[in-house]
Amino acid sequence: MKTAIIVHGGAGAWDTDSERLEQGRRACRQAAQAGQAVLLNGGSALDAVETAVRVLEDSPYLDAGRGSYLNSEGQIEMDAFIMNGRTLDLGAVGAVQLIQNPIRLARRVMIDSPHCFLVGRGAEAFAESVGIPRCTLDDLVARESMDALDIASGHPLTAVTSDTVGATALDHYGDLAAATSTGGTRRKLPGRVGDSPLVGAGGYADNRTAALSATGHGEALMKVLICKTASDFVGQGFSAQAACETAVRLLHERVKGLGGLIAVDHQGRIGFAYNTAAMPYAYAVGDQEIMSGH
Ligand code: ASP
């Protein structure tokens, strides 16, 4: 089976002329390349999406892991989600603090706990129990320097930039997987959890249909269960691309939502759509060269 991977760096009010968007696109290229290498070496779709999302979480330019937005109390609370399309197993964490790579923790929740979704202090205690170390706030805070970069280059930030990250992949064995990770929205209330870790909203994967990851205004995305909705479209015979476009249109028609979606369907076809100023993305089919844009 021909492998495929697509990643995103968030759909939002990006300044389309900014250095930050270019850096976001570059991070997506690196992530897609890292995921492609896993797939071409015979690795699983789950390994590929976790690897790709870890690259994106480590980028200071994107709102996940390092680079997450601060909440209204100056803390960072992160959400992450991963799903196995073969078994429908999933792992998610919500409002976790001081974890370098929340996607890694979400995967351990899926594999090593009897649960699907852990939040806050319980998720952090679980991290410790499986040997995932705590980091410091300084390890995660990169926003101030990023804001300075924008201002220095004459592109001050707009208020609602969204740069959550995600990846979806199909492996050599025909298995699909999806992963999403975020620091959530800028200056959110403590305890706010968005769409990203919610199954069917921030992500979904089913070998019978597609693997999907969403981004944008979480309060809208969760109302239309955007990823499950698009997965159902694939089940009705839509291609990955048609499903993404139709779901993003529905998001706006139904709840005036702004956001974006990426997908790989069970035939390995790539899809992406967004109704915001930009959404950096990158994808690779088989061993072909990485395609990217925003
Ligand atoms: N969907 C994310 C949230 O609402 C934000 C984003 O996509 O950037 O937390």
CSV table of C-alpha atoms and ligand atoms in Angstrom, one decimal:
chain,number,residue,atom,x,y,z
A,1,MET,CA,0.0,0.0,0.0
A,2,LYS,CA,1.3,3.5,-0.9
A,3,THR,CA,1.9,5.6,2.3
A,4,ALA,CA,0.6,9.1,2.7
A,5,ILE,CA,1.0,11.8,5.4
A,6,ILE,CA,-0.3,15.4,5.7
A,7,VAL,CA,0.4,17.8,8.6
A,8,HIS,CA,-0.9,21.3,9.5
A,9,GLY,CA,0.3,24.2,11.6
A,10,GLY,CA,-3.1,25.8,12.3
A,11,ALA,CA,-5.8,27.7,10.5
A,12,GLY,CA,-6.3,31.2,11.7
A,13,ALA,CA,-5.8,34.9,11.1
A,14,TRP,CA,-2.2,34.6,10.0
A,15,ASP,CA,-0.6,37.6,8.4
A,16,THR,CA,0.0,36.1,5.0
A,17,ASP,CA,3.1,38.1,4.4
A,18,SER,CA,4.8,37.3,7.7
A,19,GLU,CA,8.1,35.6,8.7
A,20,ARG,CA,6.1,33.6,11.2
A,21,LEU,CA,3.9,32.0,8.6
A,22,GLU,CA,6.9,31.1,6.5
A,23,GLN,CA,8.5,29.5,9.6
A,24,GLY,CA,5.3,27.7,10.3
A,25,ARG,CA,5.3,26.3,6.7
A,26,ARG,CA,9.0,25.2,7.2
A,27,ALA,CA,8.1,23.4,10.4
A,28,CYS,CA,5.3,21.6,8.5
A,29,ARG,CA,7.8,20.5,5.9
A,30,GLN,CA,10.2,19.1,8.5
A,31,ALA,CA,7.3,17.4,10.3
A,32,ALA,CA,6.0,15.8,7.0
A,33,GLN,CA,9.5,14.7,6.2
A,34,ALA,CA,10.0,13.1,9.6
A,35,GLY,CA,6.7,11.3,9.3
A,36,GLN,CA,7.4,10.2,5.7
A,37,ALA,CA,10.7,8.7,6.8
A,38,VAL,CA,8.9,6.6,9.5
A,39,LEU,CA,6.4,5.4,6.9
A,40,LEU,CA,9.0,4.5,4.3
A,41,ASN,CA,11.0,2.5,6.9
A,42,GLY,CA,7.9,0.3,7.4
A,43,GLY,CA,6.8,2.2,10.6
A,44,SER,CA,3.1,2.5,11.6
A,45,ALA,CA,0.8,5.5,10.9
A,46,LEU,CA,0.6,6.0,14.7
A,47,ASP,CA,4.4,6.3,14.9
A,48,ALA,CA,4.4,8.6,11.9
A,49,VAL,CA,1.8,11.0,13.2
A,50,GLU,CA,3.3,11.1,16.7
A,51,THR,CA,6.8,11.8,15.2
A,52,ALA,CA,5.4,14.5,13.0
A,53,VAL,CA,3.5,16.2,15.8
A,54,ARG,CA,6.5,16.1,18.1
A,55,VAL,CA,8.5,18.1,15.5
A,56,LEU,CA,5.6,20.6,15.4
A,57,GLU,CA,5.3,20.8,19.2
A,58,ASP,CA,9.1,21.5,19.3
A,59,SER,CA,8.7,24.5,17.0
A,60,PRO,CA,8.6,27.8,18.8
A,61,TYR,CA,6.5,29.3,16.0
A,62,LEU,CA,3.4,27.1,16.5
A,63,ASP,CA,0.8,26.9,19.3
A,64,ALA,CA,1.6,23.4,20.8
A,65,GLY,CA,4.2,22.2,23.2
A,66,ARG,CA,7.0,24.9,23.0
A,67,GLY,CA,5.4,28.0,21.6
A,68,SER,CA,2.0,27.5,23.3
A,69,TYR,CA,-0.1,30.6,24.1
A,70,LEU,CA,-0.3,31.7,27.7
A,71,ASN,CA,-3.7,31.6,29.3
A,72,SER,CA,-5.2,34.6,31.2
A,73,GLU,CA,-3.2,33.7,34.3
A,74,GLY,CA,0.1,33.5,32.4
A,75,GLN,CA,0.2,29.7,32.5
A,76,ILE,CA,0.3,27.2,29.7
A,77,GLU,CA,-2.4,24.5,29.5
A,78,MET,CA,-2.2,22.1,26.6
A,79,ASP,CA,-4.5,19.5,25.0
A,80,ALA,CA,-3.6,16.6,22.7
A,81,PHE,CA,-5.2,13.7,21.0
A,82,ILE,CA,-4.2,10.6,19.1
A,83,MET,CA,-6.3,7.8,17.4
A,84,ASN,CA,-5.7,4.4,15.8
A,85,GLY,CA,-7.9,3.9,12.8
A,86,ARG,CA,-7.6,0.1,12.9
A,87,THR,CA,-8.9,-0.4,16.4
A,88,LEU,CA,-10.6,3.0,17.1
A,89,ASP,CA,-8.4,3.1,20.2
A,90,LEU,CA,-7.7,6.7,21.3
A,91,GLY,CA,-5.8,8.7,23.9
A,92,ALA,CA,-6.3,12.3,24.9
A,93,VAL,CA,-5.1,14.8,27.5
A,94,GLY,CA,-6.7,18.1,28.5
A,95,ALA,CA,-5.3,21.2,30.3
A,96,VAL,CA,-2.0,19.6,31.1
A,97,GLN,CA,0.9,21.8,32.3
A,98,LEU,CA,4.7,21.5,32.1
A,99,ILE,CA,4.8,18.6,29.7
A,100,GLN,CA,7.2,19.0,26.8
A,101,ASN,CA,5.4,16.8,24.3
A,102,PRO,CA,1.7,16.3,25.2
A,103,ILE,CA,1.2,14.1,22.1
A,104,ARG,CA,3.6,11.6,23.7
A,105,LEU,CA,1.5,11.6,26.9
A,106,ALA,CA,-1.8,11.2,24.9
A,107,ARG,CA,-0.3,8.1,23.3
A,108,ARG,CA,0.7,6.6,26.6
A,109,VAL,CA,-2.9,7.2,27.9
A,110,MET,CA,-4.1,5.2,24.9
A,111,ILE,CA,-1.6,2.4,25.4
A,112,ASP,CA,-0.9,2.2,29.1
A,113,SER,CA,-4.0,3.3,30.9
A,114,PRO,CA,-7.5,1.8,31.0
A,115,HIS,CA,-8.9,5.2,30.0
A,116,CYS,CA,-9.2,7.3,26.8
A,117,PHE,CA,-9.0,10.8,28.3
A,118,LEU,CA,-7.1,12.2,31.3
A,119,VAL,CA,-7.1,15.9,32.3
A,120,GLY,CA,-5.1,18.3,34.5
A,121,ARG,CA,-3.4,17.0,37.7
A,122,GLY,CA,-4.5,13.4,37.0
A,123,ALA,CA,-2.9,13.4,33.6
A,124,GLU,CA,0.3,15.0,35.0
A,125,ALA,CA,0.5,12.3,37.7
A,126,PHE,CA,0.0,9.6,35.1
A,127,ALA,CA,2.8,11.2,33.1
A,128,GLU,CA,5.1,10.8,36.1
A,129,SER,CA,4.0,7.2,36.6
A,130,VAL,CA,5.0,6.3,33.0
A,131,GLY,CA,8.3,8.1,33.2
A,132,ILE,CA,7.4,11.2,31.2
A,133,PRO,CA,9.3,14.0,32.9
A,134,ARG,CA,7.9,17.4,33.8
A,135,CYS,CA,9.5,20.4,32.1
A,136,THR,CA,9.6,24.0,33.3
A,137,LEU,CA,7.5,26.9,32.1
A,138,ASP,CA,10.6,28.4,30.5
A,139,ASP,CA,10.9,25.3,28.3
A,140,LEU,CA,7.5,26.0,26.8
A,141,VAL,CA,7.3,29.8,26.7
A,142,ALA,CA,8.5,31.0,23.3
A,143,ARG,CA,5.7,33.4,22.5
A,144,GLU,CA,7.2,36.6,23.8
A,145,SER,CA,10.2,36.2,21.5
A,146,MET,CA,7.9,35.3,18.6
A,147,ASP,CA,5.8,38.4,19.2
A,148,ALA,CA,9.0,40.5,19.2
A,149,LEU,CA,9.9,38.9,15.8
A,150,ASP,CA,6.6,39.9,14.3
A,151,ILE,CA,6.8,43.4,15.7
A,152,ALA,CA,10.4,43.8,14.5
A,153,SER,CA,9.4,42.7,11.0
A,154,GLY,CA,6.6,45.2,10.9
A,155,HIS,CA,3.9,42.5,11.3
A,156,PRO,CA,2.3,42.9,14.7
A,157,LEU,CA,0.1,40.0,15.8
A,158,THR,CA,-3.6,39.9,15.2
A,159,ALA,CA,-5.6,38.8,18.1
A,160,VAL,CA,-6.9,35.5,17.0
A,161,THR,CA,-4.0,33.7,15.3
A,162,SER,CA,-4.6,29.9,15.6
A,163,ASP,CA,-1.6,27.7,15.1
A,164,THR,CA,-2.5,24.4,16.6
A,165,VAL,CA,-0.8,21.4,15.0
A,166,GLY,CA,-1.9,18.1,13.6
A,167,ALA,CA,-1.0,15.1,11.4
A,168,THR,CA,-2.8,12.3,9.7
A,169,ALA,CA,-1.3,9.3,7.9
A,170,LEU,CA,-1.8,6.0,6.1
A,171,ASP,CA,0.8,3.3,6.5
A,172,HIS,CA,2.1,0.5,4.4
A,173,TYR,CA,-0.3,-2.0,6.1
A,174,GLY,CA,-3.4,0.1,5.3
A,175,ASP,CA,-3.8,1.6,8.8
A,176,LEU,CA,-4.8,5.2,9.4
A,177,ALA,CA,-3.9,7.4,12.4
A,178,ALA,CA,-4.6,11.0,13.4
A,179,ALA,CA,-2.9,13.3,16.0
A,180,THR,CA,-3.6,16.9,17.1
A,181,SER,CA,-1.9,19.0,19.7
A,182,THR,CA,-2.4,22.6,21.0
A,183,GLY,CA,-1.8,25.2,23.6
A,184,GLY,CA,-5.3,26.4,23.0
A,185,THR,CA,-6.5,29.9,22.4
A,186,ARG,CA,-4.6,33.0,23.4
A,187,ARG,CA,-5.5,34.2,27.0
A,188,LYS,CA,-8.1,31.5,27.4
A,189,LEU,CA,-9.7,31.0,30.9
A,190,PRO,CA,-7.8,28.5,33.1
A,191,GLY,CA,-9.5,25.1,32.6
A,192,ARG,CA,-10.7,25.9,29.1
A,193,VAL,CA,-10.4,22.8,26.8
A,194,GLY,CA,-11.1,23.3,23.1
A,195,ASP,CA,-11.9,20.9,20.3
A,196,SER,CA,-8.4,19.5,19.9
A,197,PRO,CA,-8.5,16.5,22.4
A,198,LEU,CA,-12.2,15.8,21.8
A,199,VAL,CA,-12.8,12.7,19.7
A,200,GLY,CA,-14.6,13.5,16.4
A,201,ALA,CA,-14.0,17.3,16.9
A,202,GLY,CA,-10.2,17.8,17.0
A,203,GLY,CA,-9.4,14.5,15.4
A,204,TYR,CA,-10.7,11.2,14.2
A,205,ALA,CA,-9.4,8.1,12.5
A,206,ASP,CA,-11.2,5.0,11.1
A,207,ASN,CA,-9.7,2.6,8.6
A,208,ARG,CA,-13.1,2.4,6.9
A,209,THR,CA,-13.1,6.1,6.0
A,210,ALA,CA,-10.3,8.5,6.8
A,211,ALA,CA,-7.9,10.1,9.4
A,212,LEU,CA,-8.6,13.8,10.1
A,213,SER,CA,-7.2,16.6,12.2
A,214,ALA,CA,-8.9,20.0,12.7
A,215,THR,CA,-7.8,23.5,13.7
A,216,GLY,CA,-9.5,26.8,14.2
A,217,HIS,CA,-12.0,28.2,16.7
A,218,GLY,CA,-12.5,25.3,19.0
A,219,GLU,CA,-15.9,26.5,20.4
A,220,ALA,CA,-17.3,26.2,16.8
A,221,LEU,CA,-15.4,23.1,15.6
A,222,MET,CA,-16.7,21.0,18.5
A,223,LYS,CA,-20.4,21.9,17.8
A,224,VAL,CA,-20.3,20.3,14.4
A,225,LEU,CA,-18.0,17.4,15.4
A,226,ILE,CA,-16.1,18.4,12.3
A,227,CYS,CA,-13.7,15.5,12.0
A,228,LYS,CA,-16.4,12.8,12.5
A,229,THR,CA,-18.7,14.7,10.1
A,230,ALA,CA,-16.0,14.7,7.4
A,231,SER,CA,-15.3,11.1,8.1
A,232,ASP,CA,-18.9,10.3,7.5
A,233,PHE,CA,-18.7,12.2,4.2
A,234,VAL,CA,-15.9,9.8,3.1
A,235,GLY,CA,-18.1,6.9,4.2
A,236,GLN,CA,-20.7,8.3,1.8
A,237,GLY,CA,-18.2,8.2,-1.1
A,238,PHE,CA,-16.6,11.6,-0.9
A,239,SER,CA,-12.9,11.9,-1.6
A,240,ALA,CA,-10.7,13.3,1.3
A,241,GLN,CA,-10.6,16.6,-0.5
A,242,ALA,CA,-14.3,16.8,-1.1
A,243,ALA,CA,-15.0,15.8,2.5
A,244,CYS,CA,-12.7,18.5,3.9
A,245,GLU,CA,-14.2,21.2,1.7
A,246,THR,CA,-17.8,20.2,2.5
A,247,ALA,CA,-17.2,20.0,6.2
A,248,VAL,CA,-15.5,23.4,6.3
A,249,ARG,CA,-18.4,24.9,4.4
A,250,LEU,CA,-20.8,23.3,6.9
A,251,LEU,CA,-18.8,24.7,9.8
A,252,HIS,CA,-19.4,28.2,8.5
A,253,GLU,CA,-23.0,27.7,7.4
A,254,ARG,CA,-24.1,26.1,10.6
A,255,VAL,CA,-22.2,28.0,13.3
A,256,LYS,CA,-20.3,30.7,11.4
A,257,GLY,CA,-17.1,28.8,12.4
A,258,LEU,CA,-13.6,29.6,11.1
A,259,GLY,CA,-11.1,26.8,10.8
A,260,GLY,CA,-9.4,24.1,8.7
A,261,LEU,CA,-9.1,20.4,8.3
A,262,ILE,CA,-6.6,17.9,6.9
A,263,ALA,CA,-7.3,14.3,5.9
A,264,VAL,CA,-5.9,11.1,4.4
A,265,ASP,CA,-8.6,8.7,3.3
A,266,HIS,CA,-8.4,4.9,3.3
A,267,GLN,CA,-7.2,5.0,-0.4
A,268,GLY,CA,-4.3,7.3,0.6
A,269,ARG,CA,-5.8,10.4,-1.0
A,270,ILE,CA,-4.9,13.7,0.6
A,271,GLY,CA,-7.4,16.5,1.5
A,272,PHE,CA,-7.2,19.9,3.1
A,273,ALA,CA,-9.4,22.9,3.3
A,274,TYR,CA,-9.7,26.1,5.4
A,275,ASN,CA,-11.8,29.3,5.5
A,276,THR,CA,-9.2,31.4,7.4
A,277,ALA,CA,-6.5,33.7,6.0
A,278,ALA,CA,-4.0,30.8,5.9
A,279,MET,CA,-3.1,27.3,7.2
A,280,PRO,CA,0.4,26.1,6.7
A,281,TYR,CA,0.5,22.5,5.6
A,282,ALA,CA,2.8,19.9,4.1
A,283,TYR,CA,2.2,16.4,2.7
A,284,ALA,CA,4.0,13.5,1.1
A,285,VAL,CA,2.6,10.6,-0.9
A,286,GLY,CA,4.8,7.5,-1.0
A,287,ASP,CA,8.4,8.5,-1.5
A,288,GLN,CA,7.4,11.5,-3.6
A,289,GLU,CA,8.8,14.9,-2.7
A,290,ILE,CA,7.2,17.0,0.1
A,291,MET,CA,4.6,19.5,-1.1
A,292,SER,CA,3.8,22.5,1.1
A,293,GLY,CA,1.9,25.7,1.2
A,294,HIS,CA,-0.3,27.9,3.3
B,1,ASP,N1,-8.7,24.6,17.8
B,1,ASP,C1,-7.8,25.1,18.8
B,1,ASP,C2,-8.5,25.4,20.1
B,1,ASP,O1,-9.6,25.9,20.0
B,1,ASP,C3,-7.1,26.3,18.4
B,1,ASP,C4,-6.4,26.2,17.0
B,1,ASP,O2,-6.7,25.4,16.2
B,1,ASP,O3,-5.3,26.9,16.9
B,1,ASP,O4,-8.0,25.2,21.1
